[in-house]
XYZ file of C-alpha atoms in Angstrom:
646
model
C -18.065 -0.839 -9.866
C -16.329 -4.019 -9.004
C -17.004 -7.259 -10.005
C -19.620 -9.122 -7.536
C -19.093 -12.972 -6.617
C -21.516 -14.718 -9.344
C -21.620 -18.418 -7.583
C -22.874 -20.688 -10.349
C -26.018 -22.805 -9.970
C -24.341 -25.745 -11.641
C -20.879 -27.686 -11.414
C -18.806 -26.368 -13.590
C -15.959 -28.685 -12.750
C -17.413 -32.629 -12.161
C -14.075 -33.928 -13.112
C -12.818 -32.466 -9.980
C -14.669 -35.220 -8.393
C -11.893 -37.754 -9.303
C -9.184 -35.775 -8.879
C -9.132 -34.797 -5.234
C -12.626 -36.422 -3.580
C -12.823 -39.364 -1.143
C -14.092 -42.548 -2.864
C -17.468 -42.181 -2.034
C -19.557 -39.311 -3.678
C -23.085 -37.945 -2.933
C -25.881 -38.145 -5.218
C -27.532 -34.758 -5.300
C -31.021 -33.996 -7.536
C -30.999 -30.312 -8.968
C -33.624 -28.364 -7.403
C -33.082 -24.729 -9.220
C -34.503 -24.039 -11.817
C -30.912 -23.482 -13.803
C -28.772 -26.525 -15.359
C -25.861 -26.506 -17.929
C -28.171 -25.193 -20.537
C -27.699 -22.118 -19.545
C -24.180 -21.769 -20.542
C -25.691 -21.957 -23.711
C -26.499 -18.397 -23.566
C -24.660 -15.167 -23.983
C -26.207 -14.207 -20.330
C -24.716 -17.809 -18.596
C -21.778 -17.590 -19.850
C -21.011 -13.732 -18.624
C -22.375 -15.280 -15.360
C -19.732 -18.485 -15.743
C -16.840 -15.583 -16.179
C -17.951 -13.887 -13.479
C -18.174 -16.458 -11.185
C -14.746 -18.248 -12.901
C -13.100 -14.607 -11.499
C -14.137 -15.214 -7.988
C -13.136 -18.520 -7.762
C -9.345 -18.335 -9.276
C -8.330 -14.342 -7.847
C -10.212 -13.814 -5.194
C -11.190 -17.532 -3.389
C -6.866 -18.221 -2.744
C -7.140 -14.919 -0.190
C -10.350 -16.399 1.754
C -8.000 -18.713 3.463
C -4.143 -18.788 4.546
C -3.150 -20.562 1.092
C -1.619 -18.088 -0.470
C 0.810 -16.769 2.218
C 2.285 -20.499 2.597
C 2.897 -21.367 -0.616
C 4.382 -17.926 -1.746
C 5.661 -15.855 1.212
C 6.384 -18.657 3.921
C 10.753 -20.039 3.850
C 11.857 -17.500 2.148
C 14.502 -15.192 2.750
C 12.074 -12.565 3.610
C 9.613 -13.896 5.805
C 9.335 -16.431 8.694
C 7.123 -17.921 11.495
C 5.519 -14.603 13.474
C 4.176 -14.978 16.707
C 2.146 -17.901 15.879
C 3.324 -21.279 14.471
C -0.079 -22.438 12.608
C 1.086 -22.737 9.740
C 4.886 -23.270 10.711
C 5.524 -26.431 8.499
C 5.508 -23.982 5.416
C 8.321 -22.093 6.919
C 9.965 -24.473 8.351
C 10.262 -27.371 5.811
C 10.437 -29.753 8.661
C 9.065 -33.576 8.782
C 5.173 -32.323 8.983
C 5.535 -30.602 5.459
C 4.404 -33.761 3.312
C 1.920 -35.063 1.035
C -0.472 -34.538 4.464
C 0.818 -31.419 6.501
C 0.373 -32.348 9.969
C -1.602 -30.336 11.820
C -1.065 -27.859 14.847
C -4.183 -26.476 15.140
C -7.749 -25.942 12.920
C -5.744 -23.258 11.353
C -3.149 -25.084 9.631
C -3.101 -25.045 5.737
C -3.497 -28.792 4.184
C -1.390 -30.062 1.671
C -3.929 -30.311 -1.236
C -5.694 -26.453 -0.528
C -3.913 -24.501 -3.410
C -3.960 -27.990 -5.538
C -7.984 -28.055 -5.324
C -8.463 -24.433 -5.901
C -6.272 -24.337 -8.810
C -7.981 -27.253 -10.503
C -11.379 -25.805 -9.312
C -9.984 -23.162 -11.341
C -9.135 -24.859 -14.280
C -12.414 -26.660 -14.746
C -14.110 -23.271 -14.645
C -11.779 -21.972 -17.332
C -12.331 -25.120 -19.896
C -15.730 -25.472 -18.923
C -15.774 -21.286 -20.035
C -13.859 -21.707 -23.400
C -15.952 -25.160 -24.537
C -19.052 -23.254 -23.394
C -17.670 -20.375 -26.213
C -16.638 -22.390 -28.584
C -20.221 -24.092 -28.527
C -21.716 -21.305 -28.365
C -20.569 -19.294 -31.790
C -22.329 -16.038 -30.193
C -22.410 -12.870 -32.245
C -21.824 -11.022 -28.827
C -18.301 -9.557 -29.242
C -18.319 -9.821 -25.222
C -18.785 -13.780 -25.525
C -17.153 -14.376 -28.691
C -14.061 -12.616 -27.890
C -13.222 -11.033 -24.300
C -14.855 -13.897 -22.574
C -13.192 -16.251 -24.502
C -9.838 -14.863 -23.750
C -10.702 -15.047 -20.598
C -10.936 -18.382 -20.307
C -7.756 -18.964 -21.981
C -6.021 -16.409 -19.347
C -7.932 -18.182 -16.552
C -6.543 -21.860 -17.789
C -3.189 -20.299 -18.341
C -3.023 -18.267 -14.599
C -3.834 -21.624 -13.078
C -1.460 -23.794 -14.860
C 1.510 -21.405 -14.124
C 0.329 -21.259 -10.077
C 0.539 -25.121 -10.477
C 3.627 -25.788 -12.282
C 5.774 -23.925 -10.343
C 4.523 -25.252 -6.743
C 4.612 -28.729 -8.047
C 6.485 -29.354 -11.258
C 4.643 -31.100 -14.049
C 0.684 -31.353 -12.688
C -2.018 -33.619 -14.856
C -2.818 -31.419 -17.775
C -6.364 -31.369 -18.608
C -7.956 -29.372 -21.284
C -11.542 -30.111 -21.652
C -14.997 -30.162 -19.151
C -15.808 -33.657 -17.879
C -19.633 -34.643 -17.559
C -18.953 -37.717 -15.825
C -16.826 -38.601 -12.805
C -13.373 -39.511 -14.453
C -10.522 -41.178 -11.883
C -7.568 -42.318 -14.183
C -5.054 -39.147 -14.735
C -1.226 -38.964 -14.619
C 1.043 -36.063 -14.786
C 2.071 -33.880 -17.155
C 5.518 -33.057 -17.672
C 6.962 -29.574 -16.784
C 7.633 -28.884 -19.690
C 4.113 -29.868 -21.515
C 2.537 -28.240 -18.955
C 4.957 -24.714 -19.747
C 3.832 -24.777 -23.136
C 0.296 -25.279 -22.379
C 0.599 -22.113 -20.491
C 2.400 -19.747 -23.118
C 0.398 -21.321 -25.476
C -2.998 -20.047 -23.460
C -1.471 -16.941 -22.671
C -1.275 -16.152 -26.276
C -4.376 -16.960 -27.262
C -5.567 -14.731 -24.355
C -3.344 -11.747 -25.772
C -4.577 -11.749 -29.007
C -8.796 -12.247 -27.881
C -9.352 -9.729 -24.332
C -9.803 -5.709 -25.078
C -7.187 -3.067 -24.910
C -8.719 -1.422 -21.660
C -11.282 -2.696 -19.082
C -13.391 -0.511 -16.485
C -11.479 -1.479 -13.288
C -7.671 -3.335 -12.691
C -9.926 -6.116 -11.628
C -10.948 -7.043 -15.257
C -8.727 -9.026 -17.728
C -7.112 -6.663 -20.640
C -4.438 -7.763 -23.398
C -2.201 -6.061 -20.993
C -2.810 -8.067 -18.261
C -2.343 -11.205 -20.908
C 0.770 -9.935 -21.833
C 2.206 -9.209 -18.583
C 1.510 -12.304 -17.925
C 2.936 -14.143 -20.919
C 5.878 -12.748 -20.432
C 6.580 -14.117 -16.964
C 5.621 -17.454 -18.195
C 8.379 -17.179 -20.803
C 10.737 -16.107 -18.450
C 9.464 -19.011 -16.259
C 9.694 -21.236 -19.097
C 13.613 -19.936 -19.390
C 14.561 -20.376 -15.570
C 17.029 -22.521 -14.418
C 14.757 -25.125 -13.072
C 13.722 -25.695 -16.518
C 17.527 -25.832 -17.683
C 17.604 -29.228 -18.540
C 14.954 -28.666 -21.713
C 14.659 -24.779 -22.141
C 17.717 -24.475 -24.287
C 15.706 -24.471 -28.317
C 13.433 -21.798 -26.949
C 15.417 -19.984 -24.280
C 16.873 -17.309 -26.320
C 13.650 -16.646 -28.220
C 11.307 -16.195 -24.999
C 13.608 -13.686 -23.646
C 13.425 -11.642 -27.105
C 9.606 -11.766 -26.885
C 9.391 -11.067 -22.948
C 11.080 -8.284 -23.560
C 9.218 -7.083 -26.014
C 6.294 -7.848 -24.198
C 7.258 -6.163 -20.920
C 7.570 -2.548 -23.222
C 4.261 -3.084 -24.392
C 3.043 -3.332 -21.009
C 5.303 -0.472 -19.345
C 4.010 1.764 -22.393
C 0.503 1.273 -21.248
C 0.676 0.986 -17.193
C 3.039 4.235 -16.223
C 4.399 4.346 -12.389
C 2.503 5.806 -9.857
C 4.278 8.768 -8.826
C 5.183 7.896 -5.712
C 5.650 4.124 -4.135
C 3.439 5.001 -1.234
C 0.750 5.740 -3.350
C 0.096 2.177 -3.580
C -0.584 1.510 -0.193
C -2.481 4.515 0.205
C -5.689 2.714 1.187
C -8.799 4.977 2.393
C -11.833 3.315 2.220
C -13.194 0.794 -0.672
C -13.123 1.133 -4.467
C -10.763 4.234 -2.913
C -8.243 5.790 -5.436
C -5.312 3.906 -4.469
C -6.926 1.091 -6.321
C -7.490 2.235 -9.454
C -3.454 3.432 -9.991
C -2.427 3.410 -13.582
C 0.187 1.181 -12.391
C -2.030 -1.684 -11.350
C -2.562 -3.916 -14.439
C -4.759 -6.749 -12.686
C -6.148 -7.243 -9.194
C -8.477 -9.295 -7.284
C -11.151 -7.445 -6.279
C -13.323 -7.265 -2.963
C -15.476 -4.641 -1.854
C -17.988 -3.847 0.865
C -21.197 -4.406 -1.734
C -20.794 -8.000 -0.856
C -19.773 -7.836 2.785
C -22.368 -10.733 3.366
C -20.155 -12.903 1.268
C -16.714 -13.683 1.729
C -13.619 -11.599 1.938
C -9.851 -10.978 2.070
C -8.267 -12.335 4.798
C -4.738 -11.238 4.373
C -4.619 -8.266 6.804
C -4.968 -10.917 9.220
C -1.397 -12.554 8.482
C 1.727 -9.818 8.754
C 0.538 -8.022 11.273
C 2.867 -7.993 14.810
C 1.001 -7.948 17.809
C 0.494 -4.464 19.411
C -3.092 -4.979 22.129
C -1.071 -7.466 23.932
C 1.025 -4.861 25.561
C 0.670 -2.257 28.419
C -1.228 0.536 27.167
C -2.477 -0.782 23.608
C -6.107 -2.556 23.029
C -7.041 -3.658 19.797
C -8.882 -1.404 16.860
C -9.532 -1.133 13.692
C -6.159 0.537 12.653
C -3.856 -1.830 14.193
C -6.066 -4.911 13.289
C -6.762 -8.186 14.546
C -3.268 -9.569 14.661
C -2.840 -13.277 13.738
C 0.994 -12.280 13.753
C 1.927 -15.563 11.149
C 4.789 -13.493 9.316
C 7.440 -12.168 10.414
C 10.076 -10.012 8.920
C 13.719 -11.768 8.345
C 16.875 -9.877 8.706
C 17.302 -9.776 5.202
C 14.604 -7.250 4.671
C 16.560 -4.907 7.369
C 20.097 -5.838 4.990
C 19.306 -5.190 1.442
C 17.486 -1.582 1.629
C 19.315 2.207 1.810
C 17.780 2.624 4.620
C 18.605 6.252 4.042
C 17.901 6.831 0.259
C 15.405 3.812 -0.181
C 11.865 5.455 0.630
C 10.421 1.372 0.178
C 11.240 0.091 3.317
C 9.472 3.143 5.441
C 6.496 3.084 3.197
C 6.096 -0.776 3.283
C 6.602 -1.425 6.933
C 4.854 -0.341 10.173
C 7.360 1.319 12.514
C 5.309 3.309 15.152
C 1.959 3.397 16.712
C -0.060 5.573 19.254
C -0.967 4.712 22.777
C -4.963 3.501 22.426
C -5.603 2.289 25.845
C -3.284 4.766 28.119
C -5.446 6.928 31.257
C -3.119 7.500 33.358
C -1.182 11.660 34.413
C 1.917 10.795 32.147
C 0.709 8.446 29.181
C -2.474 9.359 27.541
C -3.754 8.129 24.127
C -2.206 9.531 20.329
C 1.314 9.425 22.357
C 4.234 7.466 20.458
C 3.386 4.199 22.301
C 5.360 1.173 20.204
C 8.514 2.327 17.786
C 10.767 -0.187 15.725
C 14.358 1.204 15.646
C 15.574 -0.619 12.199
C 18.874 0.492 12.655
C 22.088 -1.108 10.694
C 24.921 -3.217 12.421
C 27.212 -1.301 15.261
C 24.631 1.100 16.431
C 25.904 1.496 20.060
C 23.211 3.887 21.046
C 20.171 1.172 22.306
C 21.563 -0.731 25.267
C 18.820 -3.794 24.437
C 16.495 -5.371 22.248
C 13.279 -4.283 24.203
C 13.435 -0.662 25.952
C 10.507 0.359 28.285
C 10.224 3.813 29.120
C 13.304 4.662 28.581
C 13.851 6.125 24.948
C 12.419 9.859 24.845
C 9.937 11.332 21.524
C 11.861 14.214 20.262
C 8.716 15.949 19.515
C 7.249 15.406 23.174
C 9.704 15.160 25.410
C 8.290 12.012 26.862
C 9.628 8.552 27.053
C 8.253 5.931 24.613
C 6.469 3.270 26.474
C 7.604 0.103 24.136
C 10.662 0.551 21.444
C 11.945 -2.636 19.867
C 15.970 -2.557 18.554
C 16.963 -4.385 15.088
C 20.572 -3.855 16.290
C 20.896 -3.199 20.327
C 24.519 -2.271 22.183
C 26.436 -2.821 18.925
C 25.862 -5.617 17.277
C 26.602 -6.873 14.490
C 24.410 -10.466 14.401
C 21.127 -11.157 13.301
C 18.097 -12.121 15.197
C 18.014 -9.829 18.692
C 14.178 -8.980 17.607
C 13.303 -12.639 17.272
C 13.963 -13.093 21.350
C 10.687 -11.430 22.046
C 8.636 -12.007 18.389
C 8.245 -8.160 17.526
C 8.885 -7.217 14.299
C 7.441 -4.177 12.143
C 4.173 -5.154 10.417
C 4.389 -5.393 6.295
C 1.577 -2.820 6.050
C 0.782 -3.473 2.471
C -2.612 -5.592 3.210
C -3.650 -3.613 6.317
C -7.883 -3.012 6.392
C -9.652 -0.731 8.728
C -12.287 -0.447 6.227
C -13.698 -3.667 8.288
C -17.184 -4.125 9.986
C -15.503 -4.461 13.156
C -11.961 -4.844 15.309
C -12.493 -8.467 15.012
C -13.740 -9.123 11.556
C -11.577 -11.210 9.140
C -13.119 -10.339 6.232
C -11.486 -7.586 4.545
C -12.576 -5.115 1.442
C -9.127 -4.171 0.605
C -8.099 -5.387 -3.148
C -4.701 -7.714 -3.608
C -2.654 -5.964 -6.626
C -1.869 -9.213 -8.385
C 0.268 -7.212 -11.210
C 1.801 -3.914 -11.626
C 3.956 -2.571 -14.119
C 7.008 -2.015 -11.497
C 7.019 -5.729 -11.836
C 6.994 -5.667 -15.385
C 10.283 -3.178 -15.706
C 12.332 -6.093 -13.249
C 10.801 -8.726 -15.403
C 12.650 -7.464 -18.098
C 15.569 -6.469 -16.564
C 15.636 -10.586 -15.879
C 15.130 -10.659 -19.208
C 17.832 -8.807 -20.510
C 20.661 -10.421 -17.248
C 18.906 -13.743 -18.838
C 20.672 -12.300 -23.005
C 23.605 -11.298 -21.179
C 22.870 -7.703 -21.813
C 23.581 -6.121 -18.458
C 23.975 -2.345 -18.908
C 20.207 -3.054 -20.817
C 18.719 -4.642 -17.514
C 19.551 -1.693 -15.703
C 17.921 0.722 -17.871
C 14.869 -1.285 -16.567
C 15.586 -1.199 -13.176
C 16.818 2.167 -12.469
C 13.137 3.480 -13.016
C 12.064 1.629 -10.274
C 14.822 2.655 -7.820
C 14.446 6.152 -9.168
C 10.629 6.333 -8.234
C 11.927 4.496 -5.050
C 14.014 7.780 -4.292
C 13.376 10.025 -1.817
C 12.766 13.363 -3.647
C 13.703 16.737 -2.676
C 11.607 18.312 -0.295
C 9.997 14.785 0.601
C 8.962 14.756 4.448
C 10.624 11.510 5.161
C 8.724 10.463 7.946
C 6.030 10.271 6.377
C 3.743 7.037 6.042
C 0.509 5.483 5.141
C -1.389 2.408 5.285
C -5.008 0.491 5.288
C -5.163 1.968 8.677
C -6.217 5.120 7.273
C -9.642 4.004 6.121
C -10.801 3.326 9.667
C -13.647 6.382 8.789
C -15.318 4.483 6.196
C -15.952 1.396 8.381
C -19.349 1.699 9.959
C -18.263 0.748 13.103
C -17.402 4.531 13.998
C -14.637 3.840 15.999
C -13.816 6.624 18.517
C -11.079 8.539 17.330
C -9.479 8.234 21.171
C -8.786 4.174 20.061
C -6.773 4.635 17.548
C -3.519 3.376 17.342
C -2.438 4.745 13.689
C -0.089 6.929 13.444
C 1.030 8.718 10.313
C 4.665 8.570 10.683
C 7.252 5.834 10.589
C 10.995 5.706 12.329
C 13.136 7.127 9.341
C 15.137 9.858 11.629
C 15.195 7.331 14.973
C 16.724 4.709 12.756
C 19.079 6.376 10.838
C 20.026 8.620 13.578
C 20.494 11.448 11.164
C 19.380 15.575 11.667
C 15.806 15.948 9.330
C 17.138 16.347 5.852
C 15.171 16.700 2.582
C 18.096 16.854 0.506
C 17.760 14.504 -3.096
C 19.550 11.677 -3.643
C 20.023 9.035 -6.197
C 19.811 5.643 -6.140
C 20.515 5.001 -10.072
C 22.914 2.064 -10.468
C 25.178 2.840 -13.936
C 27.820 0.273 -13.312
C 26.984 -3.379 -13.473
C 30.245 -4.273 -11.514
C 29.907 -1.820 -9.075
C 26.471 -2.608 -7.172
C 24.965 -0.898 -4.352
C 26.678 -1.720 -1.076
C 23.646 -3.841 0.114
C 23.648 -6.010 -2.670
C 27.322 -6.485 -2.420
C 26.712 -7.640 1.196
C 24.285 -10.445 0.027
C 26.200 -11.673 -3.325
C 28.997 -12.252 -0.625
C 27.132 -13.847 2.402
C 26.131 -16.315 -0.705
C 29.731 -16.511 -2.133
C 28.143 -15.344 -5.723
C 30.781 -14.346 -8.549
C 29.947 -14.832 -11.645
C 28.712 -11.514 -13.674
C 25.453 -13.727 -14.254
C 25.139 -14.657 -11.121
C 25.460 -11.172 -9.221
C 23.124 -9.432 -11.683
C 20.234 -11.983 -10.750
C 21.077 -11.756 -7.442
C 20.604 -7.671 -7.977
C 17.358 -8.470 -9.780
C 16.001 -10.987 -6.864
C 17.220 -8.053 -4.468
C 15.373 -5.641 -6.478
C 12.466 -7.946 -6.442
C 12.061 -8.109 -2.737
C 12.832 -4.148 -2.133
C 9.643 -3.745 -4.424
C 7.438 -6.574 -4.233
C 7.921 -8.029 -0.659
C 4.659 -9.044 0.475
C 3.279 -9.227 -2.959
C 2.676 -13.221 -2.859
C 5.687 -14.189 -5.435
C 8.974 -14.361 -3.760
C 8.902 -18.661 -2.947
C 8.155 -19.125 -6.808
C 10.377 -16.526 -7.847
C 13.645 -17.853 -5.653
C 12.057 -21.538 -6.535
C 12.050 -20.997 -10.532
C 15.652 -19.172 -10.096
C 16.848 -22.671 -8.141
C 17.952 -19.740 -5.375
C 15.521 -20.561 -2.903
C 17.781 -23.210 -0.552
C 20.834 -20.871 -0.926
C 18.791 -17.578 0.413
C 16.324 -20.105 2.765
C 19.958 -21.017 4.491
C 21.601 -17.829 4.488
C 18.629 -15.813 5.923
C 15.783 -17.976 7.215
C 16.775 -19.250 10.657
C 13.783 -21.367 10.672
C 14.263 -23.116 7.226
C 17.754 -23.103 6.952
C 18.268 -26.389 9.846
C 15.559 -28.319 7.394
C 15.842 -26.972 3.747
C 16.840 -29.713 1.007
C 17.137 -29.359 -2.485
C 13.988 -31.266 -3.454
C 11.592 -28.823 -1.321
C 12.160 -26.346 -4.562
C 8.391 -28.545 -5.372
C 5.606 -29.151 -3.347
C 4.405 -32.525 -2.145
C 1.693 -34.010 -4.472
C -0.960 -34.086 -2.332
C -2.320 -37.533 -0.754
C -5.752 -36.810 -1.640
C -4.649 -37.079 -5.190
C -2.693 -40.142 -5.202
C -5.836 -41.226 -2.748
C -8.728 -40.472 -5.133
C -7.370 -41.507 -8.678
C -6.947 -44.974 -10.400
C -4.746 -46.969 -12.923
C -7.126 -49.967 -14.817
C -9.963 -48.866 -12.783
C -7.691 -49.570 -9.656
C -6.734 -47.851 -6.901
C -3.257 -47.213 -6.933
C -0.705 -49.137 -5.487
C 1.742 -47.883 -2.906
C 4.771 -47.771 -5.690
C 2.334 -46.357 -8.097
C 1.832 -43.436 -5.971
C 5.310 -42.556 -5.084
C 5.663 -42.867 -8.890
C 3.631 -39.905 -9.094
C 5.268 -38.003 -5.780
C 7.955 -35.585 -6.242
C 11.622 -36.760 -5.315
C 12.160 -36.489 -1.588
C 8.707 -36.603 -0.377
């Protein structure tokens, strides 16, 4: 049973007030019958835990936060076919401390910054209310104690590494309070590990679902922070405890690998039926925020809404619930097409929508369930697809009849980026797709967001161990994931899943005629190879001689230092696994590899991207709503508290 939105009848944040609010605030008389008393009890403060879960997992996926600030100017994603929320792509002169808008859609500078510090007031409201307490109740005493500590900690990170050092605070307010400055980094770092420990050593062993908080989950955790803590945009004060986070993240990272074992297969992650289905509740998910159809009055996960291409806009398609309601705001860079095997590396096909059936076709030739879109993601030189965009001209093997709509990575030859980009098609990341919705148009979604898995874990201390200098020990660590990654003998490799799958447990009852989801992806079309199911291997045993795809990118970035192409391997690594999985802008932003890549392989960014846009603008709000000597700020007071460049 997942864990329902408990929306508390009090404030649990009034400091909040000051730190984001306009300068005049509403007086509002309590009417319920509840007040803070009640988080005097062992019952209010499971409630305050409860509701403290909502508020810093699942809230961030209500809106089109999280997507901005973690998958938006990277190397991996870019603007789709809509612009919204361009500025976060494009670092260009409306990404400030107020993001200009395009539309009622577009993300405003302070929405991760409030819902982080929402966040944190929860979590110190949570631990003083424990502390207070001195309950008997193991539950109260202990797990949601830990909690809280987690909850502080998870917030903290989220802000430090969008903004740099954030204003630090550690206790509930009662009162409106206006006067705060910020931390720095590195205060703010320790504050984190610091919380993440205490968390580690409080919450249980196990939990009943991936959405509840274990010492796994803390440790997981901890150990990214100390890897965090040892990153290179923390060089200039890591180097006393550098060395020793490593040691323990490594440690750390076994504990949690010991405990969370692969799934057996990658796709079995994106396997998505229906609610509360099987896919999540994998022994390789260690924490996830949780949604579910119990509370389908309330709100939802919005993320299948975001990297999905367009599909009903085209002759023969409508929309359903397979395809989904396409907002089309990420798109997939070249680089995703560059750093996979495309042959041996089952990630790619299992992670991105290549084909879909006809849904809307009536006609004597074209009728619905044939191959109606296909992505050819073939590799530079292909001289067999004469353009970017083929109509009717491309024949299905297994029908004998042309495909009405098949999109080329690489058309007559070439051997430069970008020919998909002319008409905005691109293969959908599949990982959030939801047809377990009420309808074709919903946005609310049921589907959970994995927020850790141990495959994670194994490259977090392979960075780990590139981070000691130990390289043949980092790929011990990684060659697990690339071997689960490998197609296995026998394995029908055309083959694929997603959330489209689940469109029977919607009660919508689409008809089965509208259905654009099709259980098979573009592996032979692509690779232009005869059906095989021969093994292959994609261990790596030689840290000087990397896979060919990886020595493509270390040279389109002029790496060549040993250090310096094994992180590169790792960040590869990272993406072939994890792309989609809301980390990549604070993974290349921590590695200070986020302008390099943004250049190299973000068309978009690269005419914009400066060094200082590795932080976040402090929102205005902020610098708007707090005071010095019971004073607003001046104007040089507030760019005393803005990050460089902004």
């Amino acid at each position: 049973m997942k864990n329902k939105n408990i929306i508390s009848t009090v404030s649990a944040v009034f400091f909040l007030i000051a730190l984001f609010s306009c300068s005049d605030f509403l007086k509002e008389e309590l009417t319920t019958s509840r007040n803070t008393d009640y988080y005097k009890t062992d019952e209010g403060v499971i409630a305050l835990s409860a509701a403290a879960y909502s508020q810093v997992f699942c809230t961030p996926f209500n809106s089109e936060a999280m997507y901005c600030h973690t998958n938006y100017g990277t190397d991996e994603f870019k603007v789709g076919g809509d612009g919204s929320n361009g500025a976060w792509n494009n670092y260009d002169g409306t990404l400030k401390s107020v993001v200009t808008p395009v539309n009622a859609n577009t993300l405003a500078a302070n929405a991760l910054w409030d819902n982080m510090y929402v966040g944190t007031g929860y979590a110190n409201l949570l631990i003083k209310s424990v502390q207070d307490l001195a309950s008997t109740n193991e539950q109260v005493s202990k797990t949601c104690l830990g909690e809280g500590y987690f909850l502080r900690a998870y917030n903290y990170q989220r802000l430090v590494n969008q903004y740099g050092g954030v204003p630090l605070k550690l206790e509930p307010s009662a009162t409106v309070e206006r006067e705060f400055t910020r931390a720095s980094a590195q205060e703010v770092m320790n504050q984190v590990v610091e919380d993440f420990r205490q968390a580690y050593n409080l919450l249980p062993a196990s939990a009943s679902a991936p959405g509840k908080l274990t010492r796994y989950a803390a440790a997981h955790f901890l150990a990214k922070a100390l890897i965090t803590r040892a990153s290179e945009i923390h060089d200039a004060w890591n180097g006393s405890t550098r060395s020793q986070d490593l040691q323990e993240a490594v440690k750390l990272c076994d504990e949690v690998i010991a405990h969370h074992p692969l799934a057996g297969n990658f796709s079995e992650l994106w396997a998505y039926v229906a609610p509360n289905g099987p896919n999540e509740n994998l022994s390789e998910i260690i924490l996830a925020a949780q949604f579910s159809s119990e509370n389908a009055v309330g709100t939802g996960n919005s993320h299948h809404l975001f990297f999905a291409s367009r599909y009903e806009d085209i002759a023969y398609m409508q929309r359903d619930l397979t395809g989904g309601r396409p907002y089309s705001r990420l798109g997939t860079t070249y680089y995703m097409y560059r750093i996979y095997d495309m042959q041996r590396d089952s990630r790619f096909w299992k992670s991105f929508k290549t084909k879909s059936r006809l849904n809307n076709a009536s006609g004597d030739y074209y009728r619905n369930g044939d191959l109606g879109i296909m992505y050819v993601i073939n590799q530079p030189g292909d001289d067999r697809f004469e353009a970017a965009k083929l109509n009717d001209k491309v024949i299905y093997s297994k029908t004998g009849k042309t495909i009405p709509h098949v999109y080329v990575a690489y058309p007559n030859g070439s051997t430069e980026d970008g020919a998909l980009y002319a008409d905005v098609r691109f293969p959908s990341c599949s990982k959030h797709l939801d047809a377990s919705r009420l309808t074709f148009n919903e946005t609310k979604g049921f589907r959970d967001v994995v927020l850790a898995r141990s495959a994670e874990t194994y490259l977090l201390a392979a960075e780990a161990e590139v981070r000691l200098g130990d390289y043949a020990k980092a790929l011990t660590y990684i060659n697990p994931v690339r071997q689960r990654a490998t197609y296995k003998e026998g394995e029908n490799r055309e083959v694929y899943v997603d959330g489209g799958a689940a469109y029977p447990s919607s009660p919508l009852n689409q008809d089965p005629d509208i259905n654009s989801y099709m259980p098979e992806n573009s592996y032979y079309e692509s690779n232009n190879i005869p059906e095989t199911t021969a093994a292959t291997d994609l261990t790596v045993s030689d840290p000087a001689r990397l896979p060919a795809q990886d020595e493509w990118i270390i040279a389109k970035l002029g790496l060549s230092r040993d250090y310096d192409r094994m992180l590169c391997f790792v960040l590869n690594e990272r993406a072939r696994e994890l792309a989609g999985e809301f980390m990549r802008w604070e993974d290349l932003s921590r590695t200070k590899t986020l302008i390099p890549r943004a250049r190299a392989f973000n068309p978009e960014a690269a005419v914009n991207i400066q060094e200082y846009h590795a932080l976040r603008p402090i929102p205005q709000t902020y610098l708007d709503g707090i005071q010095k000597d019971g004073k607003a700020l001046t104007a040089d007071e507030k760019q005393a508290q803005q990050n460089s460049g902004y």
